[in-house]
Amino acid sequence: MARRLTPLLLLLLAWTASMCSARNRVDLLNVCMDAKHHKTKPGPEDKLHDQCTPWRKNACCSHNTSQELHKDPSLLYNFNLDHCGKIEPACKRHFIQDNCLYECSPNLGPWIQEVNQSWRKERFLDVPLCKEDCQQWWEDCRTSYTCKSNWHKGWDWSSGSNKCPAGATCRTFETYFPTPAALCEGIWSHSYKLSNYSRGSGRCIQMWFDPAQGNPNEEVARFYALAMSAGAMSHGIGLLLLSLLPMLHLWLLS
């Protein structure tokens, strides 16, 4: 009987060892996306510009990238924030900070997804953005103007920079984004998800933080990476047990 059970035990042990190796999710922590302007690996960048300075100790962006993304339009993507006239300076600050997080943060690994796009191979999806960051973004932009509720696609690029497509009307942000969630989740095709958690909770990504207190997003990334690893392990064990059922059945019949 023991000899008949040995192959099953060996299979279980081999699978467990492989899962422990495969699910050591260091690839979700301290990583850069495979995208247009990102560095291959994060590292110190002492000369990051202005709003991007919180990431200077460990960044996925270079000094040149951080400097260029503060311009409007920026040569990084030729994207013009003022496509419906000048947006309020307070509003623009949020988009600059959004770009700093996108280009510079090494703490978005748990939300990185592969994409088939000409200008990048990866993006982040459903990053849990702290509710205060989303709320303030919406408050500071609600009276500025735009002509679209999804800024990822649908622009007229015939001039080399984004312009409102034919038939689109410039209206206030609040018209196109009636709630903070509509703005944060809709504007970049669900790159962000409005979190119920607050800054400092360790459960949501902060777009704004004081670097003198450290980067709070490191703890957040670790929490979600661990949760993903535990979920994947549980799912894998379930699948293994299902695959072993026929073998166990045959063993019992024998």
Coordinates of C-alpha atoms in Angstrom, one line a residue, residues 11-254:
L11 CA 4.0 14.5 -6.8
L12 CA 2.6 16.5 -3.9
L13 CA 6.1 17.3 -2.6
A14 CA 7.4 18.3 -6.0
W15 CA 4.4 20.5 -6.6
T16 CA 4.7 22.2 -3.2
A17 CA 8.4 22.9 -3.7
S18 CA 7.7 24.4 -7.2
M19 CA 4.9 26.6 -5.8
C20 CA 7.0 27.9 -3.0
S21 CA 9.6 28.9 -5.5
A22 CA 7.2 30.2 -8.1
R23 CA 5.1 32.2 -5.6
N24 CA 8.0 34.0 -4.0
R25 CA 6.6 37.2 -5.4
V26 CA 9.7 39.3 -5.3
D27 CA 8.8 40.3 -8.9
L28 CA 5.9 42.3 -7.5
L29 CA 8.1 44.4 -5.3
N30 CA 10.5 47.2 -6.2
V31 CA 9.9 46.8 -10.0
C32 CA 9.5 49.1 -13.0
M33 CA 7.0 48.7 -15.7
D34 CA 8.0 47.8 -19.2
A35 CA 6.9 51.1 -20.7
K36 CA 8.1 54.0 -22.9
H37 CA 10.1 56.0 -20.5
H38 CA 10.7 53.8 -17.5
K39 CA 14.1 52.6 -16.4
T40 CA 14.8 48.9 -16.4
K41 CA 15.3 48.8 -12.6
P42 CA 14.6 51.3 -9.9
G43 CA 17.4 53.1 -8.2
P44 CA 18.4 56.5 -6.6
E45 CA 17.8 59.6 -8.7
D46 CA 19.0 62.6 -6.6
K47 CA 18.1 65.2 -9.1
L48 CA 14.4 64.4 -9.8
H49 CA 12.4 67.6 -10.6
D50 CA 9.9 69.4 -8.4
Q51 CA 6.8 67.3 -7.7
C52 CA 8.7 64.0 -8.5
T53 CA 11.3 64.5 -5.7
P54 CA 9.5 62.2 -3.2
W55 CA 10.8 59.3 -5.3
R56 CA 14.4 60.4 -5.5
K57 CA 15.7 57.7 -3.1
N58 CA 14.3 54.9 -5.4
A59 CA 12.8 55.7 -8.7
C60 CA 11.8 54.2 -12.0
C61 CA 12.1 57.6 -13.8
S62 CA 15.2 59.6 -14.7
H63 CA 15.9 63.3 -14.1
N64 CA 15.1 64.1 -17.7
T65 CA 11.7 62.3 -17.6
S66 CA 10.8 64.0 -14.3
Q67 CA 11.6 67.4 -15.8
E68 CA 9.8 66.9 -19.0
L69 CA 6.6 65.7 -17.5
H70 CA 6.1 69.0 -15.7
K71 CA 5.8 70.7 -19.1
D72 CA 2.5 71.2 -21.0
P73 CA 2.4 69.9 -23.5
S74 CA 5.1 67.4 -22.6
L75 CA 7.3 65.8 -25.3
L76 CA 7.0 62.5 -23.4
Y77 CA 3.6 61.8 -25.0
N78 CA 2.7 65.2 -26.7
F79 CA -0.3 65.3 -24.5
N80 CA -1.9 68.7 -24.0
L81 CA -3.8 69.2 -20.7
D82 CA -5.2 72.6 -22.0
H83 CA -7.2 71.0 -24.8
C84 CA -10.2 73.1 -23.7
G85 CA -8.4 76.2 -22.5
K86 CA -6.2 76.6 -19.5
I87 CA -7.0 74.3 -16.7
E88 CA -6.6 75.6 -13.1
P89 CA -3.1 75.4 -11.7
A90 CA -4.4 73.5 -8.7
C91 CA -5.9 70.9 -11.1
K92 CA -2.7 70.7 -13.2
R93 CA -0.7 69.8 -10.1
H94 CA -2.7 66.6 -9.7
F95 CA -2.0 65.5 -13.2
I96 CA 1.7 66.2 -12.8
Q97 CA 1.6 64.2 -9.5
D98 CA -0.3 61.4 -11.4
N99 CA 2.5 61.4 -14.0
C100 CA 5.2 61.3 -11.3
L101 CA 3.5 58.3 -9.7
Y102 CA 3.1 56.6 -13.1
E103 CA 6.7 57.2 -14.3
C104 CA 8.6 57.0 -11.0
S105 CA 7.0 54.6 -8.6
P106 CA 8.6 51.2 -8.0
N107 CA 5.7 50.1 -5.8
L108 CA 3.0 49.3 -8.4
G109 CA 4.0 45.7 -9.0
P110 CA 0.9 44.0 -7.7
W111 CA -1.2 45.9 -10.3
I112 CA 1.0 45.6 -13.4
Q113 CA -0.6 44.0 -16.3
E114 CA 0.7 43.0 -19.8
V115 CA -0.7 45.0 -22.7
N116 CA -0.3 44.9 -26.4
Q117 CA 0.3 48.6 -27.2
S118 CA 2.8 50.2 -29.5
W119 CA 4.2 52.5 -26.8
R120 CA 4.3 50.1 -23.8
K121 CA 4.2 46.4 -22.9
E122 CA 2.8 46.9 -19.4
R123 CA 0.4 49.1 -17.5
F124 CA -1.1 49.2 -14.1
L125 CA -4.8 48.4 -13.4
D126 CA -7.1 49.2 -10.5
V127 CA -4.4 50.6 -8.2
P128 CA -6.3 51.4 -4.9
L129 CA -5.9 55.2 -4.7
C130 CA -6.3 56.7 -1.2
K131 CA -9.7 58.3 -1.0
E132 CA -8.3 61.7 0.1
D133 CA -6.1 61.9 -3.0
C134 CA -9.0 61.1 -5.3
Q135 CA -11.4 63.5 -3.6
Q136 CA -8.9 66.4 -3.7
W137 CA -8.1 65.7 -7.3
W138 CA -11.8 66.0 -8.2
E139 CA -12.3 69.1 -6.0
D140 CA -9.4 70.9 -7.6
C141 CA -10.4 70.0 -11.2
R142 CA -14.2 70.2 -11.1
T143 CA -14.4 73.7 -12.6
S144 CA -11.7 73.2 -15.3
Y145 CA -12.8 72.1 -18.7
T146 CA -12.4 69.0 -20.8
C147 CA -14.2 67.3 -23.7
K148 CA -13.8 63.6 -22.8
S149 CA -14.4 61.2 -19.9
N150 CA -11.7 58.7 -21.0
W151 CA -8.3 60.3 -21.8
H152 CA -6.7 57.1 -22.9
K153 CA -8.3 56.9 -26.3
G154 CA -10.5 58.7 -28.9
W155 CA -8.5 61.9 -29.4
D156 CA -7.8 63.6 -32.6
W157 CA -4.0 63.3 -33.1
S158 CA -3.8 64.7 -36.6
S159 CA -1.8 67.7 -35.4
G160 CA 0.7 65.6 -33.5
S161 CA -0.9 66.6 -30.2
N162 CA -4.3 65.6 -28.7
K163 CA -7.3 67.7 -29.7
C164 CA -11.0 67.1 -29.0
P165 CA -12.6 64.8 -31.5
A166 CA -15.2 66.0 -33.9
G167 CA -18.5 66.6 -32.1
A168 CA -17.0 66.6 -28.6
T169 CA -18.0 69.6 -26.5
C170 CA -15.9 71.3 -23.9
R171 CA -17.7 71.2 -20.5
T172 CA -16.6 71.3 -16.9
F173 CA -14.8 68.3 -15.4
E174 CA -17.8 67.9 -13.1
T175 CA -20.0 67.3 -16.2
Y176 CA -17.9 64.5 -17.5
F177 CA -16.8 63.3 -14.1
P178 CA -19.8 63.8 -11.7
T179 CA -18.1 62.0 -8.8
P180 CA -14.5 61.6 -7.5
A181 CA -14.7 57.9 -8.5
A182 CA -15.8 58.8 -12.0
L183 CA -12.6 60.9 -12.4
C184 CA -10.1 58.6 -10.7
E185 CA -11.4 55.4 -12.2
G186 CA -12.5 56.6 -15.6
I187 CA -10.0 59.1 -16.9
W188 CA -7.2 56.5 -17.5
S189 CA -9.3 53.4 -18.3
H190 CA -9.3 52.1 -14.7
S191 CA -5.7 52.6 -13.9
Y192 CA -6.9 53.6 -10.5
K193 CA -9.7 52.4 -8.2
L194 CA -11.1 54.6 -5.5
S195 CA -10.2 53.1 -2.2
N196 CA -12.3 53.3 1.0
Y197 CA -9.0 53.5 2.9
S198 CA -7.2 56.7 4.0
R199 CA -3.7 57.8 3.7
G200 CA -1.4 56.1 6.3
S201 CA -3.6 53.0 6.5
G202 CA -1.1 50.8 4.6
R203 CA -3.9 49.7 2.3
C204 CA -4.0 52.3 -0.4
I205 CA -1.5 54.0 -2.7
Q206 CA -0.7 57.6 -1.9
M207 CA -0.1 60.0 -4.8
W208 CA 1.1 62.6 -2.4
F209 CA 3.4 61.9 0.5
D210 CA 6.2 63.4 2.6
P211 CA 9.5 61.7 1.7
A212 CA 11.0 62.7 5.0
Q213 CA 8.6 60.1 6.5
G214 CA 9.6 57.4 4.0
N215 CA 7.6 56.1 1.1
P216 CA 4.3 54.7 2.5
N217 CA 3.6 52.9 -0.8
E218 CA 6.3 50.3 0.0
E219 CA 4.2 48.9 2.8
V220 CA 1.1 48.9 0.6
A221 CA 2.8 47.0 -2.2
R222 CA 4.1 44.4 0.3
F223 CA 0.6 43.9 1.8
Y224 CA -1.1 43.3 -1.6
A225 CA 1.8 41.2 -2.9
L226 CA 1.5 38.9 0.1
A227 CA -2.3 38.7 -0.3
M228 CA -1.9 37.8 -4.0
S229 CA 0.7 35.1 -3.1
A230 CA -1.6 33.6 -0.5
G231 CA -4.6 33.6 -2.9
A232 CA -2.6 32.0 -5.6
M233 CA -1.3 29.3 -3.3
S234 CA -4.8 28.4 -2.0
H235 CA -6.1 28.2 -5.6
G236 CA -3.2 26.0 -6.7
I237 CA -3.7 23.6 -3.8
G238 CA -7.3 23.3 -4.8
L239 CA -6.4 22.5 -8.4
L240 CA -3.8 19.9 -7.3
L241 CA -6.3 18.1 -5.1
L242 CA -8.8 18.0 -7.9
S243 CA -6.2 16.6 -10.2
L244 CA -5.3 13.9 -7.7
L245 CA -8.8 12.7 -7.1
P246 CA -8.8 10.2 -10.1
M247 CA -5.5 8.8 -9.0
L248 CA -6.8 8.4 -5.4
H249 CA -9.9 6.7 -6.7
L250 CA -7.9 4.2 -8.7
W251 CA -5.6 3.5 -5.7
L252 CA -8.6 2.8 -3.4
L253 CA -10.1 0.4 -6.0
S254 CA -6.8 -1.5 -6.2

